[in-house]
């Protein structure tokens, strides 16, 4: 009773404010709390005793709880922001800095075509860095990795998609630079007045040096701090660069570092040579962007098309299939689908016909043998550090022809 | 919806169908359950309109089909038997299912695919209609006037077809299908809605005189022939040729007259041509068959190309905006207004041609493809079809998912057209008022428009490339998966991963690992699950494991113990 009197007092104390609860009715509770719970009869309610006597309300058959969640919540920006850990936040800030540097280079590159081309490269780097950061942050969430019905492979494929979009940017940038270059040449050939009117004064030595220094610094920080381009580079190895030391073996870093170093040397040259070299560097950068973009687009596009283009590609798959067919107990391989889902996951779905005499124990061993075989042959090896996981599914059918 | 939950979900196909149809499925998509790919399309039209006019007859017909379908599933491998069975009487459960679907359809009248339904009053008397229909008949069917006969025919076809299709996904097959549809198309253009069967499979009747004349000459070059023979690629090809020709003329003229505007515009044209070339490549590639390298075929190529085009447009719009700001900042005067005006008007003319070509197509395709998916789906497995029809109709933009490639190209051409218009308007304004700011302002506006129009394309294609299962399908999939656990001998299942297949029809493909109880045969359980999934429209690779055998990788993610109540008696 004392507990009931407390709210009553509270109510009278706060009487100045309109109280939605009518505490006066508490007096009623002096009578026993027995209410009309048991008195509502009728078979409108499934759990009433009347309903239990007939079969109108049937329970649905018991179903096992679903193995997978139907969908996991996709994080909003707010949630993502909240989930940031300290170093992730630092990385995020750095990603913003990288973008800012790219914009800075773009606006400082007014006079020099080469510097403008460089700014495109830095834009690409900044974009990739941003993708790296976003991927890192999204990794905090379950929806990213865990498979659900909605997203059978999690959201990790989104990174491939972002990479593909970035490769489109490379292609577009290459085209854009080429057309700029072409226009410049046309202008200078066509009429000289327009050319000179358009062209600003040759930019000062300090400006170009600053631009290239900023480019080099931001590239290095992103390369070491964010591991920028690391995963893309793994998918597409450029053989003639692989002998170079660590960062330079990555074609993207190589391009940026190489050309910014080259551009910092530009102001040392004479004016006529400068003009000529400026255009040349721009053309080379745009061609490099174009060819690199093409390779990236193909590498990522293969994944998006659900193909396996990795390690040894089709040849490797054929060899593995031949080996599987030669396993004892397997009559033939009826269908095989090898494909790469995202950077870290591949799937092998096999349908094999097994010979009649195989017992269950042998079947289990065969399955383990085959998945070990696929993982060893097509997984990215041991030393290289890249670990692609193969999820092998083996459907076995007993050979009916014998 | 609530009712569907409380239904006892037995393994009976009837119950399942009732269940799935209780979802908002439109009649049209549902009809696809019954109709077949291989039957002459005129028949389909007949059916289509039969729905409109003759309800009794309709009922009959549908029941036949429904029943036979379910039957064909239970004996899915006995083709001859399916042929010999006379159409049985409709059972009450079918009646129920049927009457259910009608009001649903009537309610969801906003969908495009329902146009056939809403349009029916515009068709005149039955007599004139049947006359018109008879004119459209293909020779084999022309003597059949009795409806019942039609349906028998139709349904038989259905059987054989579904059977073969579910086993072989050969591209040759889909080709023959497209031929079957050719007839339909010619008229479907006249009825707004009946783009249904257009679906990228139209043939001879639609071809223009020009195509017909040049087609024989292209036989020598298979690639060129395949481009010309398909409608999508043909349109892209023609427009690309037009663009390219115009570019050459422009570049030549610009070079001769030393005009910068013309030259830079021809560079722009060249980029357009490249984008079109990519689209053309995608359209041709998408017809390629599956291979070891591409185990799921090239169905995603067009989506990929659409995605690329959308991203490209976004980048372009950003660049345009950047440049416009720069010009506004520097106050660059636009010069040679007259020349600019002429060039952009010419560009506008070319792009308008493209707009007409792709715009019309785009429209028709949008409506059509949704159907065609439901359609081809339907004949593989009718249960899955209803799940697919959900996909089409649950989403307002479900039918937009179809051909991202064409949509991307259309948007690209649209963007160019807008660009030309903006230049024309700004030159006119500049010549009147002489303020240099018109051009950048118009550019900014257009850039915004382009960006916004590219956005939905990018999102929808991204979803598809991420292998996301659409909402409506997801709902059904959940129920289907729960049904796996109910199969005899199944203890549990693990790592179900399913995604939409867009090669041929929109079937679900995937992988599932099934744990089999001790005492049940592995092979039989696998066959049971396989049959069940096939019936529901899922072509899965099923790995069976003995309960307690934790050797597979899939056990890592699984709960440590299986609750005892899950195992069933057998």
mmCIF file of N, CA and C in Angstrom, chain A residues 157 304-306, chain B residues 169 174 201 285-288 290 294-305 369 372-373 376-377 380 388 391 401-405 460-468 470 498-510:
data_model
loop_
_atom_site.group_PDB
_atom_site.id
_atom_site.type_symbol
_atom_site.label_atom_id
_atom_site.label_comp_id
_atom_site.label_asym_id
_atom_site.label_seq_id
_atom_site.Cartn_x
_atom_site.Cartn_y
_atom_site.Cartn_z
ATOM 1 N N UNK A 157 30.824 -7.264 -51.852
ATOM 2 C CA UNK A 157 30.940 -7.057 -53.291
ATOM 3 C C UNK A 157 30.884 -5.583 -53.651
ATOM 4 N N UNK A 304 32.490 -9.028 -61.367
ATOM 5 C CA UNK A 304 31.081 -8.646 -61.354
ATOM 6 C C UNK A 304 30.266 -9.530 -62.276
ATOM 7 N N UNK A 305 30.925 -10.068 -63.311
ATOM 8 C CA UNK A 305 30.218 -10.970 -64.220
ATOM 9 C C UNK A 305 30.212 -12.394 -63.687
ATOM 10 N N UNK A 306 30.660 -12.577 -62.481
ATOM 11 C CA UNK A 306 30.686 -13.878 -61.837
ATOM 12 C C UNK A 306 31.567 -14.858 -62.594
ATOM 13 N N UNK B 169 20.119 -25.166 -70.712
ATOM 14 C CA UNK B 169 20.013 -23.718 -70.874
ATOM 15 C C UNK B 169 20.717 -23.286 -72.138
ATOM 16 N N UNK B 174 16.803 -20.494 -76.585
ATOM 17 C CA UNK B 174 16.198 -19.190 -76.412
ATOM 18 C C UNK B 174 16.016 -18.515 -77.750
ATOM 19 N N UNK B 201 12.797 -9.755 -78.382
ATOM 20 C CA UNK B 201 12.806 -10.923 -79.240
ATOM 21 C C UNK B 201 11.984 -10.715 -80.498
ATOM 22 N N UNK B 285 27.526 -9.253 -76.498
ATOM 23 C CA UNK B 285 28.091 -10.204 -75.531
ATOM 24 C C UNK B 285 27.008 -10.912 -74.739
ATOM 25 N N UNK B 286 25.963 -10.171 -74.432
ATOM 26 C CA UNK B 286 24.946 -10.740 -73.553
ATOM 27 C C UNK B 286 24.274 -11.957 -74.174
ATOM 28 N N UNK B 287 24.441 -12.141 -75.466
ATOM 29 C CA UNK B 287 23.841 -13.304 -76.113
ATOM 30 C C UNK B 287 24.772 -14.502 -76.102
ATOM 31 N N UNK B 288 25.955 -14.296 -75.619
ATOM 32 C CA UNK B 288 26.904 -15.413 -75.623
ATOM 33 C C UNK B 288 26.492 -16.467 -74.605
ATOM 34 N N UNK B 290 26.906 -19.706 -71.849
ATOM 35 C CA UNK B 290 27.724 -19.948 -70.662
ATOM 36 C C UNK B 290 28.960 -20.736 -71.048
ATOM 37 N N UNK B 294 32.833 -18.338 -67.809
ATOM 38 C CA UNK B 294 31.695 -17.550 -67.322
ATOM 39 C C UNK B 294 30.548 -18.500 -67.002
ATOM 40 N N UNK B 295 30.600 -19.085 -65.823
ATOM 41 C CA UNK B 295 29.655 -20.164 -65.521
ATOM 42 C C UNK B 295 28.203 -19.705 -65.485
ATOM 43 N N UNK B 296 27.982 -18.420 -65.348
ATOM 44 C CA UNK B 296 26.591 -17.967 -65.309
ATOM 45 C C UNK B 296 26.250 -17.124 -66.527
ATOM 46 N N UNK B 297 27.059 -17.256 -67.556
ATOM 47 C CA UNK B 297 26.753 -16.565 -68.789
ATOM 48 C C UNK B 297 27.051 -15.085 -68.710
ATOM 49 N N UNK B 298 26.603 -14.390 -69.726
ATOM 50 C CA UNK B 298 26.911 -12.964 -69.815
ATOM 51 C C UNK B 298 25.698 -12.099 -69.507
ATOM 52 N N UNK B 299 24.798 -12.646 -68.749
ATOM 53 C CA UNK B 299 23.574 -11.882 -68.476
ATOM 54 C C UNK B 299 23.844 -10.566 -67.785
ATOM 55 N N UNK B 300 24.946 -10.500 -67.061
ATOM 56 C CA UNK B 300 25.204 -9.289 -66.299
ATOM 57 C C UNK B 300 25.941 -8.233 -67.107
ATOM 58 N N UNK B 301 26.352 -8.586 -68.315
ATOM 59 C CA UNK B 301 27.134 -7.626 -69.101
ATOM 60 C C UNK B 301 26.346 -6.350 -69.339
ATOM 61 N N UNK B 302 25.086 -6.508 -69.644
ATOM 62 C CA UNK B 302 24.293 -5.318 -69.956
ATOM 63 C C UNK B 302 24.088 -4.461 -68.710
ATOM 64 N N UNK B 303 23.922 -5.130 -67.584
ATOM 65 C CA UNK B 303 23.812 -4.377 -66.336
ATOM 66 C C UNK B 303 25.104 -3.623 -66.060
ATOM 67 N N UNK B 304 26.188 -4.319 -66.315
ATOM 68 C CA UNK B 304 27.498 -3.705 -66.084
ATOM 69 C C UNK B 304 27.670 -2.488 -66.989
ATOM 70 N N UNK B 305 27.304 -2.649 -68.228
ATOM 71 C CA UNK B 305 27.441 -1.533 -69.163
ATOM 72 C C UNK B 305 26.533 -0.371 -68.758
ATOM 73 N N UNK B 369 9.809 -6.133 -70.840
ATOM 74 C CA UNK B 369 10.751 -7.060 -70.297
ATOM 75 C C UNK B 369 10.263 -7.666 -69.012
ATOM 76 N N UNK B 372 8.410 -10.453 -70.002
ATOM 77 C CA UNK B 372 9.147 -11.527 -70.606
ATOM 78 C C UNK B 372 9.861 -12.308 -69.522
ATOM 79 N N UNK B 373 10.269 -11.638 -68.518
ATOM 80 C CA UNK B 373 10.919 -12.378 -67.451
ATOM 81 C C UNK B 373 9.937 -13.303 -66.772
ATOM 82 N N UNK B 376 9.202 -16.243 -69.190
ATOM 83 C CA UNK B 376 10.136 -17.335 -69.376
ATOM 84 C C UNK B 376 10.321 -18.056 -68.048
ATOM 85 N N UNK B 377 10.176 -17.329 -67.034
ATOM 86 C CA UNK B 377 10.260 -17.904 -65.730
ATOM 87 C C UNK B 377 9.148 -18.914 -65.562
ATOM 88 N N UNK B 380 9.484 -22.328 -66.843
ATOM 89 C CA UNK B 380 10.427 -23.235 -66.230
ATOM 90 C C UNK B 380 9.778 -23.905 -65.037
ATOM 91 N N UNK B 388 8.270 -14.633 -58.938
ATOM 92 C CA UNK B 388 8.873 -13.593 -59.747
ATOM 93 C C UNK B 388 7.896 -12.469 -60.030
ATOM 94 N N UNK B 391 8.131 -9.932 -57.769
ATOM 95 C CA UNK B 391 9.249 -9.038 -57.998
ATOM 96 C C UNK B 391 8.820 -7.910 -58.920
ATOM 97 N N UNK B 401 14.137 -2.697 -64.095
ATOM 98 C CA UNK B 401 15.373 -3.421 -63.887
ATOM 99 C C UNK B 401 15.836 -4.099 -65.155
ATOM 100 N N UNK B 402 15.021 -4.031 -66.174
ATOM 101 C CA UNK B 402 15.254 -4.990 -67.249
ATOM 102 C C UNK B 402 16.567 -4.823 -67.971
ATOM 103 N N UNK B 403 16.634 -3.836 -68.827
ATOM 104 C CA UNK B 403 17.813 -3.744 -69.655
ATOM 105 C C UNK B 403 18.533 -2.447 -69.350
ATOM 106 N N UNK B 404 19.460 -2.553 -68.462
ATOM 107 C CA UNK B 404 20.163 -1.345 -68.038
ATOM 108 C C UNK B 404 21.026 -0.786 -69.157
ATOM 109 N N UNK B 405 21.428 -1.660 -70.034
ATOM 110 C CA UNK B 405 22.277 -1.208 -71.131
ATOM 111 C C UNK B 405 21.551 -0.177 -71.986
ATOM 112 N N UNK B 460 19.980 0.980 -59.434
ATOM 113 C CA UNK B 460 19.322 -0.291 -59.761
ATOM 114 C C UNK B 460 20.325 -1.284 -60.323
ATOM 115 N N UNK B 461 21.251 -0.805 -61.140
ATOM 116 C CA UNK B 461 22.210 -1.760 -61.690
ATOM 117 C C UNK B 461 23.188 -2.207 -60.611
ATOM 118 N N UNK B 462 23.500 -1.307 -59.691
ATOM 119 C CA UNK B 462 24.414 -1.704 -58.614
ATOM 120 C C UNK B 462 23.784 -2.807 -57.782
ATOM 121 N N UNK B 463 22.509 -2.679 -57.531
ATOM 122 C CA UNK B 463 21.830 -3.695 -56.741
ATOM 123 C C UNK B 463 21.932 -5.049 -57.413
ATOM 124 N N UNK B 464 21.746 -5.022 -58.712
ATOM 125 C CA UNK B 464 21.795 -6.290 -59.418
ATOM 126 C C UNK B 464 23.195 -6.865 -59.430
ATOM 127 N N UNK B 465 24.161 -5.994 -59.554
ATOM 128 C CA UNK B 465 25.532 -6.493 -59.599
ATOM 129 C C UNK B 465 25.990 -6.992 -58.233
ATOM 130 N N UNK B 466 25.386 -6.464 -57.190
ATOM 131 C CA UNK B 466 25.727 -6.935 -55.847
ATOM 132 C C UNK B 466 25.041 -8.251 -55.519
ATOM 133 N N UNK B 467 24.285 -8.765 -56.457
ATOM 134 C CA UNK B 467 23.534 -10.009 -56.271
ATOM 135 C C UNK B 467 22.517 -9.896 -55.154
ATOM 136 N N UNK B 468 21.959 -8.720 -55.001
ATOM 137 C CA UNK B 468 20.923 -8.540 -54.001
ATOM 138 C C UNK B 468 19.633 -9.195 -54.477
ATOM 139 N N UNK B 470 15.793 -9.206 -54.693
ATOM 140 C CA UNK B 470 14.752 -8.188 -54.540
ATOM 141 C C UNK B 470 13.757 -8.543 -53.454
ATOM 142 N N UNK B 498 21.504 -17.631 -52.361
ATOM 143 C CA UNK B 498 20.742 -17.642 -53.606
ATOM 144 C C UNK B 498 20.761 -16.269 -54.232
ATOM 145 N N UNK B 499 20.825 -16.262 -55.537
ATOM 146 C CA UNK B 499 20.811 -14.987 -56.234
ATOM 147 C C UNK B 499 20.042 -15.150 -57.525
ATOM 148 N N UNK B 500 19.689 -14.010 -58.112
ATOM 149 C CA UNK B 500 18.886 -14.037 -59.329
ATOM 150 C C UNK B 500 19.788 -14.368 -60.516
ATOM 151 N N UNK B 501 19.285 -15.224 -61.339
ATOM 152 C CA UNK B 501 19.997 -15.514 -62.577
ATOM 153 C C UNK B 501 19.356 -14.685 -63.673
ATOM 154 N N UNK B 502 20.149 -13.984 -64.426
ATOM 155 C CA UNK B 502 19.510 -13.208 -65.487
ATOM 156 C C UNK B 502 19.938 -13.692 -66.858
ATOM 157 N N UNK B 503 20.260 -14.917 -66.927
ATOM 158 C CA UNK B 503 20.545 -15.495 -68.232
ATOM 159 C C UNK B 503 19.325 -16.320 -68.617
ATOM 160 N N UNK B 504 18.669 -15.922 -69.665
ATOM 161 C CA UNK B 504 17.428 -16.607 -69.997
ATOM 162 C C UNK B 504 16.297 -15.998 -69.196
ATOM 163 N N UNK B 505 15.944 -16.596 -68.108
ATOM 164 C CA UNK B 505 14.858 -16.041 -67.306
ATOM 165 C C UNK B 505 15.379 -15.601 -65.968
ATOM 166 N N UNK B 506 14.490 -15.147 -65.132
ATOM 167 C CA UNK B 506 14.945 -14.765 -63.807
ATOM 168 C C UNK B 506 14.683 -15.870 -62.806
ATOM 169 N N UNK B 507 15.481 -16.849 -62.919
ATOM 170 C CA UNK B 507 15.417 -17.968 -62.024
ATOM 171 C C UNK B 507 16.344 -17.665 -60.856
ATOM 172 N N UNK B 508 16.145 -18.357 -59.780
ATOM 173 C CA UNK B 508 17.088 -18.215 -58.681
ATOM 174 C C UNK B 508 18.126 -19.316 -58.786
ATOM 175 N N UNK B 509 19.340 -18.932 -58.582
ATOM 176 C CA UNK B 509 20.411 -19.915 -58.561
ATOM 177 C C UNK B 509 21.020 -19.899 -57.177
ATOM 178 N N UNK B 510 21.695 -20.952 -56.831
ATOM 179 C CA UNK B 510 22.330 -20.865 -55.532
ATOM 180 C C UNK B 510 22.917 -22.164 -55.040
#
